């Protein structure tokens, strides 16, 4: 009854309203149609490049970049250059671990993200000359060469640091190195103070190992690590201890092996157990599960690989994959 009266009153009041309500309604319909059209156009563009933002992403794990490798973990400058050339040729664009775990994947349409990680903060990864330039053949110098050479190849990576701090012993030199990384768009992650096997440590010791590095990175580079790489890939007795403790909260925890990672937009993404791939040729125990083998596999299985639609605000994928989308990203979804 009350509703009826209101309608009558509104009709009376609007007797002299002219055409305004109607105009507003038409505009609203136009807006809705435009939004729908724009979304359809974006979906068509995503389909065109076979976007698959629920596909897999390789996270490569490097250690030292040195001429005379001492172990299977080391890579020569020449091999690292060849790795980057191959990635650029295959359509990969580097993103940082922090960007990856927070879903900020801003690369051109048709390209594939790759996360380059460097463990143990060795001087072979970054040493600066007296003018603040990276020395030749360090990982950072080689990465920047590649970015200058291959169009669209971003010179970014994540450095998982320990107390070694790139071989720098004074607080001033440590500050210079960490600040340089931050100022040049590189990402600094946590790898624990003493590179300890966390599996056998108490909760307090796990927290101390993590907090000590976080404090150094905070103090020297005004940065809080977003992610942690577990030394030897070993979790503490309770996984949650590595992710969160008094004073720290990581958005991602990385392991040491042996497969590409799920997309951060996929339900199967496990932020506390993100696999990485050792950077190595197809030989010995790397015949199947290191970087060359996996990059070959992803090339041969392009439907399995993450391909961007070029719009960082959307999560684009073939419609039938919709059930595998993480609900947190539903509002950004662009199925086609
Ligand atoms: Zn390590």
Coordinates of C-alpha atoms and ligand atoms in Angstrom, one line a residue:
X1 CA 0.0 0.0 0.0
X2 CA 2.7 2.4 1.0
X3 CA 4.7 1.7 -2.2
X4 CA 1.6 2.6 -4.3
X5 CA 1.4 5.9 -2.6
X6 CA 5.0 6.7 -3.2
X7 CA 4.7 5.9 -6.9
X8 CA 1.7 8.3 -7.2
X9 CA 3.6 11.0 -5.3
X10 CA 6.7 10.5 -7.5
X11 CA 4.5 10.7 -10.6
X12 CA 2.9 13.9 -9.4
X13 CA 6.2 15.5 -8.4
X14 CA 7.8 14.5 -11.7
X15 CA 5.0 16.1 -13.7
X16 CA 7.3 18.9 -14.6
X17 CA 10.5 16.9 -14.7
X18 CA 10.7 17.1 -18.5
X19 CA 12.8 14.4 -20.2
X20 CA 15.5 14.1 -17.6
X21 CA 14.7 10.7 -16.1
X22 CA 14.3 9.2 -19.6
X23 CA 17.7 10.7 -20.7
X24 CA 19.4 9.2 -17.6
X25 CA 17.9 5.8 -18.3
X26 CA 19.1 5.9 -22.0
X27 CA 22.6 6.9 -20.8
X28 CA 22.6 4.1 -18.3
X29 CA 21.6 1.6 -21.0
X30 CA 24.3 3.0 -23.2
X31 CA 26.9 2.7 -20.5
X32 CA 26.0 -0.9 -19.8
X33 CA 26.2 -1.7 -23.5
X34 CA 29.5 0.0 -23.8
X35 CA 31.0 -1.9 -20.8
X36 CA 29.7 -5.1 -22.3
X37 CA 31.1 -4.3 -25.7
X38 CA 34.5 -3.3 -24.2
X39 CA 34.6 -6.6 -22.2
X40 CA 33.8 -8.6 -25.4
X41 CA 36.5 -6.8 -27.3
X42 CA 39.0 -7.6 -24.5
X43 CA 37.9 -11.2 -24.5
X44 CA 38.3 -11.4 -28.3
X45 CA 41.8 -9.8 -28.1
X46 CA 42.7 -12.3 -25.3
X47 CA 41.5 -15.2 -27.5
X48 CA 43.5 -13.9 -30.4
X49 CA 46.8 -14.2 -28.5
X50 CA 45.6 -17.5 -26.8
X51 CA 45.9 -15.9 -23.4
X52 CA 46.1 -18.4 -20.6
X53 CA 46.7 -16.6 -17.3
X54 CA 45.9 -19.8 -15.4
X55 CA 48.9 -21.6 -17.0
X56 CA 52.3 -22.5 -15.6
X57 CA 55.2 -20.1 -14.8
X58 CA 58.8 -21.2 -14.6
X59 CA 60.6 -19.8 -11.6
X60 CA 64.4 -20.2 -12.3
X61 CA 66.9 -20.7 -9.4
X62 CA 70.4 -19.4 -9.9
X63 CA 73.3 -19.4 -7.5
X64 CA 76.8 -18.1 -8.5
X65 CA 77.5 -16.8 -12.0
X66 CA 81.2 -17.8 -12.3
X67 CA 83.7 -18.9 -15.0
X68 CA 84.7 -22.1 -13.2
X69 CA 81.6 -23.7 -11.7
X70 CA 82.3 -25.4 -8.4
X71 CA 79.0 -27.3 -8.4
X72 CA 75.9 -28.1 -10.3
X73 CA 74.4 -24.9 -8.8
X74 CA 76.8 -22.5 -10.5
X75 CA 76.3 -21.1 -14.0
X76 CA 79.0 -19.5 -16.2
X77 CA 78.4 -16.0 -17.6
X78 CA 78.3 -17.5 -21.1
X79 CA 75.6 -20.0 -20.1
X80 CA 73.6 -17.3 -18.3
X81 CA 73.8 -15.1 -21.4
X82 CA 72.6 -18.1 -23.5
X83 CA 69.7 -18.8 -21.0
X84 CA 68.5 -15.2 -21.3
X85 CA 68.8 -15.2 -25.1
X86 CA 66.7 -18.4 -25.2
X87 CA 64.1 -17.0 -22.9
X88 CA 63.8 -13.8 -24.9
X89 CA 63.5 -15.8 -28.1
X90 CA 60.7 -18.0 -26.6
X91 CA 58.7 -14.9 -25.6
X92 CA 59.5 -14.7 -21.9
X93 CA 59.5 -11.5 -20.0
X94 CA 61.0 -11.5 -16.4
X95 CA 58.9 -10.5 -13.4
X96 CA 60.0 -10.4 -9.8
X97 CA 59.0 -13.0 -7.2
X98 CA 57.1 -10.2 -5.3
X99 CA 55.1 -9.4 -8.5
X100 CA 54.5 -13.0 -9.1
X101 CA 53.0 -13.9 -5.7
X102 CA 50.9 -10.8 -5.6
X103 CA 49.5 -11.3 -9.1
X104 CA 51.0 -8.1 -10.6
X105 CA 51.9 -9.6 -13.9
X106 CA 52.2 -6.7 -16.3
X107 CA 53.7 -7.9 -19.5
X108 CA 52.7 -7.5 -23.2
X109 CA 50.0 -9.6 -24.8
X110 CA 51.2 -13.0 -26.0
X111 CA 54.2 -13.0 -23.7
X112 CA 55.0 -15.4 -20.9
X113 CA 56.3 -14.5 -17.5
X114 CA 59.5 -16.0 -16.0
X115 CA 60.8 -15.4 -12.5
X116 CA 64.6 -15.2 -12.2
X117 CA 65.8 -15.8 -8.6
X118 CA 69.4 -15.7 -7.3
X119 CA 70.2 -17.3 -3.9
X120 CA 72.9 -16.7 -1.3
X121 CA 73.8 -13.1 -2.2
X122 CA 77.2 -13.9 -3.8
X123 CA 79.5 -11.1 -5.2
X124 CA 79.2 -12.8 -8.6
X125 CA 75.6 -11.7 -8.7
X126 CA 76.3 -8.0 -8.0
X127 CA 79.5 -6.1 -7.3
X128 CA 79.6 -2.3 -8.0
X129 CA 82.6 -0.3 -9.2
X130 CA 83.5 3.0 -7.6
X131 CA 81.0 4.8 -9.8
X132 CA 78.2 2.5 -8.7
X133 CA 78.0 0.5 -11.9
X134 CA 77.7 -3.3 -11.9
X135 CA 80.9 -5.0 -12.7
X136 CA 81.1 -6.9 -16.1
X137 CA 80.0 -10.5 -16.1
X138 CA 78.0 -10.2 -12.8
X139 CA 74.5 -11.5 -13.0
X140 CA 73.0 -8.0 -12.9
X141 CA 75.3 -6.7 -15.6
X142 CA 74.4 -9.6 -17.9
X143 CA 70.7 -9.2 -17.2
X144 CA 70.9 -5.5 -18.1
X145 CA 72.8 -6.3 -21.3
X146 CA 70.0 -8.7 -22.3
X147 CA 67.4 -6.1 -21.6
X148 CA 69.2 -3.6 -23.8
X149 CA 69.5 -6.2 -26.6
X150 CA 66.0 -7.8 -26.6
X151 CA 63.1 -5.5 -26.9
X152 CA 60.7 -5.7 -23.9
X153 CA 62.9 -7.9 -21.9
X154 CA 62.8 -6.4 -18.4
X155 CA 66.0 -6.3 -16.3
X156 CA 64.4 -7.6 -13.1
X157 CA 65.1 -10.4 -10.7
X158 CA 64.8 -11.4 -7.1
X159 CA 67.9 -11.8 -4.9
X160 CA 67.5 -14.0 -1.8
X161 CA 70.0 -12.7 0.7
X162 CA 71.8 -14.1 3.7
X163 CA 74.3 -12.5 6.1
X164 CA 76.9 -12.8 3.2
X165 CA 75.4 -9.7 1.6
X166 CA 77.2 -10.0 -1.7
X167 CA 80.6 -10.4 0.1
X168 CA 80.4 -6.9 1.7
X169 CA 81.4 -6.7 5.3
X170 CA 80.9 -3.1 6.3
X171 CA 77.4 -1.7 6.9
X172 CA 78.1 1.1 4.4
X173 CA 79.0 -1.3 1.6
X174 CA 76.1 -3.6 2.5
X175 CA 73.8 -0.5 2.4
X176 CA 75.2 0.6 -1.0
X177 CA 74.6 -2.8 -2.6
X178 CA 71.1 -3.4 -1.2
X179 CA 70.1 0.2 -2.0
X180 CA 71.4 -0.2 -5.6
X181 CA 69.2 -3.2 -6.1
X182 CA 66.1 -1.5 -4.8
X183 CA 66.8 1.8 -6.7
X184 CA 67.2 -0.1 -9.9
X185 CA 63.9 -2.1 -9.7
X186 CA 65.3 -5.4 -8.4
X187 CA 63.5 -7.3 -5.7
X188 CA 65.2 -8.4 -2.4
X189 CA 63.9 -11.5 -0.7
X190 CA 64.9 -13.3 2.5
X191 CA 67.1 -16.5 2.6
X192 CA 67.7 -16.5 6.4
X193 CA 70.7 -15.1 8.2
X194 CA 73.0 -18.1 8.4
X195 CA 71.5 -20.3 5.5
X196 CA 70.4 -22.9 8.0
X197 CA 68.3 -26.0 7.5
X198 CA 65.1 -24.8 9.1
X199 CA 63.7 -28.3 9.4
X200 CA 65.5 -29.0 12.7
X201 CA 65.1 -25.5 14.3
X202 CA 62.8 -24.3 17.0
X203 CA 60.1 -21.8 16.2
X204 CA 62.1 -19.0 18.0
X205 CA 65.3 -19.9 16.0
X206 CA 63.3 -19.9 12.7
X207 CA 61.9 -16.4 13.6
X208 CA 65.4 -15.1 14.6
X209 CA 67.0 -16.4 11.3
X210 CA 64.3 -14.6 9.3
X211 CA 63.9 -11.4 11.3
X212 CA 67.7 -10.7 11.3
X213 CA 67.8 -10.6 7.5
X214 CA 64.5 -8.6 7.4
X215 CA 66.0 -6.0 9.8
X216 CA 69.1 -5.6 7.7
X217 CA 67.1 -5.2 4.5
X218 CA 64.8 -2.7 6.2
X219 CA 67.6 -0.7 7.7
X220 CA 69.8 -0.6 4.6
X221 CA 67.3 -0.5 1.7
X222 CA 64.1 0.7 3.4
X223 CA 62.5 -2.5 2.0
X224 CA 60.6 -5.4 3.6
X225 CA 61.1 -8.7 1.8
X226 CA 57.8 -9.9 0.3
X227 CA 59.0 -13.5 -0.2
X228 CA 61.3 -16.1 1.4
X229 CA 63.4 -18.8 -0.2
X230 CA 63.9 -21.8 2.1
X231 CA 67.6 -22.8 2.4
X232 CA 68.0 -26.3 0.8
X233 CA 64.2 -26.0 0.1
X234 CA 63.5 -27.4 3.5
X235 CA 60.4 -26.2 5.5
X236 CA 60.6 -25.8 9.2
X237 CA 58.6 -28.3 11.3
X238 CA 55.5 -26.2 10.8
X239 CA 55.3 -24.5 7.4
X240 CA 53.5 -21.5 8.9
X241 CA 56.6 -20.5 10.9
X242 CA 58.5 -19.6 7.7
X243 CA 55.6 -17.6 6.3
X244 CA 54.6 -15.7 9.4
X245 CA 56.1 -14.8 12.8
X246 CA 56.6 -11.9 15.2
X247 CA 57.3 -9.0 12.8
X248 CA 57.3 -10.7 9.5
X249 CA 54.6 -12.0 7.0
X250 CA 55.7 -13.4 3.6
X251 CA 53.3 -13.5 0.7
X252 CA 55.2 -16.4 -0.8
X253 CA 57.6 -19.1 0.3
X254 CA 59.8 -20.8 -2.3
X255 CA 61.2 -24.3 -2.4
X256 CA 64.3 -25.6 -4.3
X257 CA 62.9 -27.9 -7.0
X258 CA 61.7 -29.2 -9.5
X259 CA 58.8 -28.1 -11.6
X260 CA 57.2 -25.0 -13.1
X261 CA 54.8 -23.2 -10.7
X262 CA 51.1 -22.9 -10.9
X263 CA 49.7 -19.5 -11.8
X264 CA 49.0 -17.3 -8.7
X265 CA 45.4 -17.0 -10.1
X266 CA 44.9 -20.7 -10.0
X267 CA 43.2 -22.6 -7.2
X268 CA 46.2 -25.0 -7.2
X269 CA 48.7 -22.3 -6.4
X270 CA 50.2 -23.0 -3.0
X271 CA 51.9 -19.7 -1.8
X272 CA 53.7 -21.6 1.0
X273 CA 55.3 -24.2 -1.3
X274 CA 56.2 -22.6 -4.6
X275 CA 58.5 -24.8 -6.7
X276 CA 61.5 -23.5 -8.5
X277 CA 63.7 -24.9 -11.3
X278 CA 67.5 -25.2 -11.1
X279 CA 69.1 -23.4 -14.1
X280 CA 71.0 -26.1 -15.8
X281 CA 71.4 -27.9 -19.2
X282 CA 69.8 -31.3 -20.0
X283 CA 72.5 -33.6 -18.5
X284 CA 72.9 -36.0 -15.6
X285 CA 70.2 -35.5 -13.0
X286 CA 69.1 -32.4 -15.0
X287 CA 68.0 -34.4 -18.0
X288 CA 64.3 -33.9 -17.1
X289 CA 63.9 -31.5 -14.2
X290 CA 66.1 -28.4 -14.7
X291 CA 65.7 -25.3 -16.7
X292 CA 66.6 -26.3 -20.2
X293 CA 64.4 -29.4 -20.0
X294 CA 61.4 -27.5 -18.6
X295 CA 61.8 -24.6 -21.1
X296 CA 61.8 -27.2 -23.9
X297 CA 58.7 -28.8 -22.4
X298 CA 56.8 -25.6 -22.0
X299 CA 57.7 -24.7 -25.6
X300 CA 56.4 -28.1 -26.8
X301 CA 53.2 -27.7 -24.6
X302 CA 52.2 -24.1 -25.2
X303 CA 48.7 -24.8 -23.8
X304 CA 50.2 -25.5 -20.4
X305 CA 52.1 -22.3 -20.2
X306 CA 51.0 -18.9 -18.8
X307 CA 50.4 -16.5 -21.7
X308 CA 49.4 -12.9 -21.0
X309 CA 46.5 -10.9 -22.5
X310 CA 48.5 -7.7 -22.0
X311 CA 46.1 -6.3 -19.4
X312 CA 47.4 -6.6 -15.9
X313 CA 44.0 -5.8 -14.5
X314 CA 42.3 -8.9 -15.9
X315 CA 42.8 -12.6 -15.6
X316 CA 42.1 -14.0 -19.0
X317 CA 41.7 -17.7 -19.8
X318 CA 39.7 -20.1 -22.0
X319 CA 36.2 -20.3 -20.5
X320 CA 36.3 -24.0 -19.7
X321 CA 39.1 -23.3 -17.2
X322 CA 36.8 -21.2 -15.1
X323 CA 36.3 -23.7 -12.2
X324 CA 40.1 -23.6 -11.6
X325 CA 40.2 -19.8 -11.0
X326 CA 40.9 -18.8 -7.4
X327 CA 37.8 -17.1 -6.0
X328 CA 39.9 -14.1 -4.8
X329 CA 40.4 -13.2 -8.5
X330 CA 36.8 -13.7 -9.7
X331 CA 36.1 -10.0 -10.1
X332 CA 39.1 -9.7 -12.5
X333 CA 38.2 -12.7 -14.6
X334 CA 38.1 -12.5 -18.4
X335 CA 36.9 -15.9 -19.8
X336 CA 36.7 -16.3 -23.5
Ligands
LIG1 ZN1 70.8 -21.0 -0.7

